[in-house]
């Protein structure tokens, strides 16, 4: 059968769904090992303090309690979790110990691990551990961090861990000569990924073979294996991390957390398999928080509306420690604040402040969601001041196709330069306006209809993807002619198996059903990087294309021996190889599997981009906002699967709306986390945002990878707060309400309206 | 203590503590892991099962309360072929990570069995007790609307 080479680009239904819709998925809580014990973690209930003593003798006396692990029991040196991205020696003091070491620095910090016959017994045992902590003043926010009545790390002498700087051109000169300057403060509240499946691990130590196996890895298995092996004093190859089905990631799951060490260490000590599953409250205080940024930025504009400069200061509250990817957001805010626009100059500083809160890390669109809120709001404020049309102001400054590739500001230290690769930003902007019927609807500005003020908002964004350095793929043509693909990319709910099957089926011209995808676990390929930074499709997919070329070569060589000819004279047609009228099929080509491995290297990011528009109605009596219509138009270069991509875009936008209106991890002034359940941390529900549309385009292929695809899936979320903020300001134009602080909860907005009326 | 009930059509019994939830009993004692636990507080709906045909949060119900009842989990709604609801979820891409999916399917099944002509608004209202972090709900609502005709026709799934 000749297979038409066209799976890529088709809305293929997912292979994953066949098990998931029938309850046959295997998530980590579904993994059980014979004879397993259960771990439960004692967490600090004090935000900041010195540990005087931990007495667990009574806990150990409970029947069924096997071991209690504390920092004191880990030997002279408590392992600290290294930083995966942008690691600098001067940031090492801020690395988190796997168990609180002499001090506790946030509510939820692991202090001890109880290992028992059942989880219930282990939980009971927590009550019998006596923890004596001398309380220190808590640093619960930016002001306290800066005034430093208390230091989290006395040796460092300051609560500012580092200040990044993003520069382009000469900002001081630009501001000196500018016709118009405007300065504003913006604030994005602490919120986070909050995926639905709690984290968990099952670890098994084989003392005889000296091998550690851990189920429950996600995202970055190979990096985590290196860290774990080093911390346990094992050879990397003695550690196997197994990825099972993963209930959502969004940047947070799969980073190396204290539990990534503690559960395997517990299994080693207990010499029996150990299982741990967090509950929701624990998740809220232990998994990475995100966002939590304030900024004071200034824009310089010429009389004719050209953006001359952007400068200012950003403060990122990173919580008590620097986590594996904790610098990504704070750096991105600075580097991406100029976004898809030409600013002649940029000078932004971003300071990371340590506070007595849960540490932060990446959440979908890290730093970009925050940056876009500030920038798009600022642009609308400028338009109002200068009495310019806000669309025209944007058109005048969007980077033009002819200017590509276009440089982004350079961030230092850990210098990173970056450039926008390709795109027709104006075309997408205009397409969004047309689809949204902007012109007709723009008459609605500030109109009071049935008690609601109506308004429109717009914003454009860029989405970086496909972080290097490389990804590996191993292709095996099995003796029955089926194709097994082994990948370093990992699945975090994004339909990886389906997408990679589409790419492999096209590359090898075999039917989709003949392909099996194996991913995520550390024994599939020699090395791998994983799924973050919208990279798995582009990087993993490109490595499949390279491996397919190699496999075809090997198939020709193998067939040539059978045909007694030169490999160049062998032709491959679907699953058939031929030479001079002789044929073999893939299933009778070889007695042994044919196997190749290839790596795709990439030093350049891909930049998807787009424009979003919102139509809202604001109830001035309550501050409630109805989202009447929301549209996203994005160019991703090339779509592998429109069905899954569309799904990610919609899901991403709704997460953005959650971050804009609802989600907030709230602390009191003592550093106590007040949001401990879904009753306090409000996620969007099915009745909140029914009207979301997304259009994906393939306008400009990415020049930097063989697929031509740009990383996608984060994009939707990036401009949402800016777009909604602008729509709300538009609805309340007559009152000059400027929503510059998130979340835009009804009480906050109501208060802004009341203040404006006075 | 012992509890005996009907699970997916079969009689089962399990030795549980009085505090064991139905969710833990089904998952840990009886090995049916399609029912998921996302919050243990009755808010996320991932643990939804059918008890005598009604959608119930199995994290809020004690195993002993299921004595003599008819309990159906996602496994009980699944066969070799996808059910119309499951096929519609797949067709509309109403799941990404799939963790919430068993809870949505059991909830939707109970709804459509009782109200086969539930409209979009009613569906959204009922679903608002289930959380999904991946999909934004739009494809889930579309899938359920699409599956309605099968319930209208033969009353059952
Ligand atoms: S686990 Fe039962 S409602 Fe969330
Ligand atoms: S599909 Fe992931 S939570 Fe619903």
JSON list of C-alpha atoms in Angstrom, two decimals, chain A residues 13-14 17 20-24 27 29-30 120 124 192-194 196-198 246-248 250 279-280 363 493 643-644 647-648 650-651 654-655 663 678 683-687 690 692, chain B residues 17 19 27 33-34 36-40 43-44 74-75 78-82 86 89-93 95-99 101-102 105 124 127-128 131-138:
[
{"chain": "A", "resi": 13, "resn": "UNK", "atom": "CA", "xyz": [-7.64, 12.10, 17.03]},
{"chain": "A", "resi": 14, "resn": "UNK", "atom": "CA", "xyz": [-5.22, 11.22, 19.79]},
{"chain": "A", "resi": 17, "resn": "UNK", "atom": "CA", "xyz": [-7.34, 9.15, 24.47]},
{"chain": "A", "resi": 20, "resn": "UNK", "atom": "CA", "xyz": [-7.56, 7.92, 29.12]},
{"chain": "A", "resi": 21, "resn": "UNK", "atom": "CA", "xyz": [-11.29, 8.13, 28.37]},
{"chain": "A", "resi": 22, "resn": "UNK", "atom": "CA", "xyz": [-11.72, 4.60, 29.67]},
{"chain": "A", "resi": 23, "resn": "UNK", "atom": "CA", "xyz": [-9.92, 5.14, 32.95]},
{"chain": "A", "resi": 24, "resn": "UNK", "atom": "CA", "xyz": [-7.02, 3.02, 31.79]},
{"chain": "A", "resi": 27, "resn": "UNK", "atom": "CA", "xyz": [-0.78, 8.08, 36.65]},
{"chain": "A", "resi": 29, "resn": "UNK", "atom": "CA", "xyz": [-0.80, 7.38, 42.13]},
{"chain": "A", "resi": 30, "resn": "UNK", "atom": "CA", "xyz": [-1.83, 4.26, 40.22]},
{"chain": "A", "resi": 120, "resn": "UNK", "atom": "CA", "xyz": [-2.64, 7.00, 57.41]},
{"chain": "A", "resi": 124, "resn": "UNK", "atom": "CA", "xyz": [-0.84, 10.10, 62.46]},
{"chain": "A", "resi": 192, "resn": "UNK", "atom": "CA", "xyz": [0.57, 29.26, 39.58]},
{"chain": "A", "resi": 193, "resn": "UNK", "atom": "CA", "xyz": [0.11, 26.21, 37.35]},
{"chain": "A", "resi": 194, "resn": "UNK", "atom": "CA", "xyz": [-2.19, 24.26, 39.68]},
{"chain": "A", "resi": 196, "resn": "UNK", "atom": "CA", "xyz": [-5.08, 18.68, 38.48]},
{"chain": "A", "resi": 197, "resn": "UNK", "atom": "CA", "xyz": [-3.04, 15.62, 39.30]},
{"chain": "A", "resi": 198, "resn": "UNK", "atom": "CA", "xyz": [-1.13, 16.02, 42.56]},
{"chain": "A", "resi": 246, "resn": "UNK", "atom": "CA", "xyz": [1.11, 12.95, 33.69]},
{"chain": "A", "resi": 247, "resn": "UNK", "atom": "CA", "xyz": [-1.84, 15.03, 34.81]},
{"chain": "A", "resi": 248, "resn": "UNK", "atom": "CA", "xyz": [-0.70, 18.40, 33.56]},
{"chain": "A", "resi": 250, "resn": "UNK", "atom": "CA", "xyz": [2.44, 23.92, 32.65]},
{"chain": "A", "resi": 279, "resn": "UNK", "atom": "CA", "xyz": [-2.59, 16.28, 48.85]},
{"chain": "A", "resi": 280, "resn": "UNK", "atom": "CA", "xyz": [-3.92, 19.54, 47.44]},
{"chain": "A", "resi": 363, "resn": "UNK", "atom": "CA", "xyz": [4.34, 28.80, 34.85]},
{"chain": "A", "resi": 493, "resn": "UNK", "atom": "CA", "xyz": [-0.62, 16.08, 28.64]},
{"chain": "A", "resi": 643, "resn": "UNK", "atom": "CA", "xyz": [-6.96, 19.62, 16.80]},
{"chain": "A", "resi": 644, "resn": "UNK", "atom": "CA", "xyz": [-4.50, 19.46, 19.68]},
{"chain": "A", "resi": 647, "resn": "UNK", "atom": "CA", "xyz": [-7.16, 22.73, 22.30]},
{"chain": "A", "resi": 648, "resn": "UNK", "atom": "CA", "xyz": [-3.97, 24.05, 23.84]},
{"chain": "A", "resi": 650, "resn": "UNK", "atom": "CA", "xyz": [-8.17, 27.60, 24.23]},
{"chain": "A", "resi": 651, "resn": "UNK", "atom": "CA", "xyz": [-6.94, 25.98, 27.44]},
{"chain": "A", "resi": 654, "resn": "UNK", "atom": "CA", "xyz": [-8.72, 30.22, 29.95]},
{"chain": "A", "resi": 655, "resn": "UNK", "atom": "CA", "xyz": [-5.74, 29.79, 32.28]},
{"chain": "A", "resi": 663, "resn": "UNK", "atom": "CA", "xyz": [-6.33, 33.01, 40.98]},
{"chain": "A", "resi": 678, "resn": "UNK", "atom": "CA", "xyz": [-9.79, 24.96, 45.84]},
{"chain": "A", "resi": 683, "resn": "UNK", "atom": "CA", "xyz": [-9.80, 28.15, 39.16]},
{"chain": "A", "resi": 684, "resn": "UNK", "atom": "CA", "xyz": [-11.98, 28.94, 36.16]},
{"chain": "A", "resi": 685, "resn": "UNK", "atom": "CA", "xyz": [-14.99, 26.63, 35.98]},
{"chain": "A", "resi": 686, "resn": "UNK", "atom": "CA", "xyz": [-17.17, 25.54, 33.07]},
{"chain": "A", "resi": 687, "resn": "UNK", "atom": "CA", "xyz": [-19.58, 28.41, 33.51]},
{"chain": "A", "resi": 690, "resn": "UNK", "atom": "CA", "xyz": [-17.85, 30.17, 27.51]},
{"chain": "A", "resi": 692, "resn": "UNK", "atom": "CA", "xyz": [-13.33, 31.93, 23.55]},
{"chain": "B", "resi": 17, "resn": "UNK", "atom": "CA", "xyz": [-11.13, 1.35, 58.22]},
{"chain": "B", "resi": 19, "resn": "UNK", "atom": "CA", "xyz": [-12.33, 6.53, 57.91]},
{"chain": "B", "resi": 27, "resn": "UNK", "atom": "CA", "xyz": [-8.56, 2.59, 44.10]},
{"chain": "B", "resi": 33, "resn": "UNK", "atom": "CA", "xyz": [-7.62, 3.26, 39.41]},
{"chain": "B", "resi": 34, "resn": "UNK", "atom": "CA", "xyz": [-9.68, 5.03, 36.77]},
{"chain": "B", "resi": 36, "resn": "UNK", "atom": "CA", "xyz": [-8.87, 9.90, 40.28]},
{"chain": "B", "resi": 37, "resn": "UNK", "atom": "CA", "xyz": [-8.27, 11.96, 43.38]},
{"chain": "B", "resi": 38, "resn": "UNK", "atom": "CA", "xyz": [-7.39, 15.61, 42.80]},
{"chain": "B", "resi": 39, "resn": "UNK", "atom": "CA", "xyz": [-8.35, 17.39, 46.01]},
{"chain": "B", "resi": 40, "resn": "UNK", "atom": "CA", "xyz": [-9.96, 15.07, 48.58]},
{"chain": "B", "resi": 43, "resn": "UNK", "atom": "CA", "xyz": [-14.23, 20.42, 44.92]},
{"chain": "B", "resi": 44, "resn": "UNK", "atom": "CA", "xyz": [-12.50, 19.08, 41.80]},
{"chain": "B", "resi": 74, "resn": "UNK", "atom": "CA", "xyz": [-15.38, 4.89, 34.67]},
{"chain": "B", "resi": 75, "resn": "UNK", "atom": "CA", "xyz": [-14.31, 1.27, 34.18]},
{"chain": "B", "resi": 78, "resn": "UNK", "atom": "CA", "xyz": [-16.05, 1.34, 29.32]},
{"chain": "B", "resi": 79, "resn": "UNK", "atom": "CA", "xyz": [-15.91, -1.57, 26.95]},
{"chain": "B", "resi": 80, "resn": "UNK", "atom": "CA", "xyz": [-13.84, -2.68, 23.99]},
{"chain": "B", "resi": 81, "resn": "UNK", "atom": "CA", "xyz": [-15.41, 0.04, 21.89]},
{"chain": "B", "resi": 82, "resn": "UNK", "atom": "CA", "xyz": [-15.54, 3.62, 23.09]},
{"chain": "B", "resi": 86, "resn": "UNK", "atom": "CA", "xyz": [-16.00, 8.63, 25.16]},
{"chain": "B", "resi": 89, "resn": "UNK", "atom": "CA", "xyz": [-14.57, 13.34, 24.05]},
{"chain": "B", "resi": 90, "resn": "UNK", "atom": "CA", "xyz": [-11.92, 11.99, 21.70]},
{"chain": "B", "resi": 91, "resn": "UNK", "atom": "CA", "xyz": [-13.41, 13.59, 18.61]},
{"chain": "B", "resi": 92, "resn": "UNK", "atom": "CA", "xyz": [-13.68, 17.03, 20.21]},
{"chain": "B", "resi": 93, "resn": "UNK", "atom": "CA", "xyz": [-10.33, 16.81, 21.95]},
{"chain": "B", "resi": 95, "resn": "UNK", "atom": "CA", "xyz": [-9.08, 15.98, 27.20]},
{"chain": "B", "resi": 96, "resn": "UNK", "atom": "CA", "xyz": [-5.41, 16.82, 27.31]},
{"chain": "B", "resi": 97, "resn": "UNK", "atom": "CA", "xyz": [-3.75, 15.30, 30.36]},
{"chain": "B", "resi": 98, "resn": "UNK", "atom": "CA", "xyz": [-6.83, 13.15, 30.92]},
{"chain": "B", "resi": 99, "resn": "UNK", "atom": "CA", "xyz": [-6.69, 13.32, 34.69]},
{"chain": "B", "resi": 101, "resn": "UNK", "atom": "CA", "xyz": [-11.68, 12.98, 32.29]},
{"chain": "B", "resi": 102, "resn": "UNK", "atom": "CA", "xyz": [-13.14, 10.03, 34.22]},
{"chain": "B", "resi": 105, "resn": "UNK", "atom": "CA", "xyz": [-17.50, 11.38, 31.82]},
{"chain": "B", "resi": 124, "resn": "UNK", "atom": "CA", "xyz": [-22.20, 24.11, 31.87]},
{"chain": "B", "resi": 127, "resn": "UNK", "atom": "CA", "xyz": [-20.06, 20.70, 34.87]},
{"chain": "B", "resi": 128, "resn": "UNK", "atom": "CA", "xyz": [-19.13, 23.71, 36.95]},
{"chain": "B", "resi": 131, "resn": "UNK", "atom": "CA", "xyz": [-12.40, 21.25, 37.46]},
{"chain": "B", "resi": 132, "resn": "UNK", "atom": "CA", "xyz": [-10.27, 20.87, 34.34]},
{"chain": "B", "resi": 133, "resn": "UNK", "atom": "CA", "xyz": [-7.02, 22.78, 34.11]},
{"chain": "B", "resi": 134, "resn": "UNK", "atom": "CA", "xyz": [-6.12, 21.87, 30.54]},
{"chain": "B", "resi": 135, "resn": "UNK", "atom": "CA", "xyz": [-9.02, 22.29, 28.15]},
{"chain": "B", "resi": 136, "resn": "UNK", "atom": "CA", "xyz": [-10.81, 25.49, 29.13]},
{"chain": "B", "resi": 137, "resn": "UNK", "atom": "CA", "xyz": [-14.03, 23.38, 29.12]},
{"chain": "B", "resi": 138, "resn": "UNK", "atom": "CA", "xyz": [-15.21, 24.46, 25.66]}
]
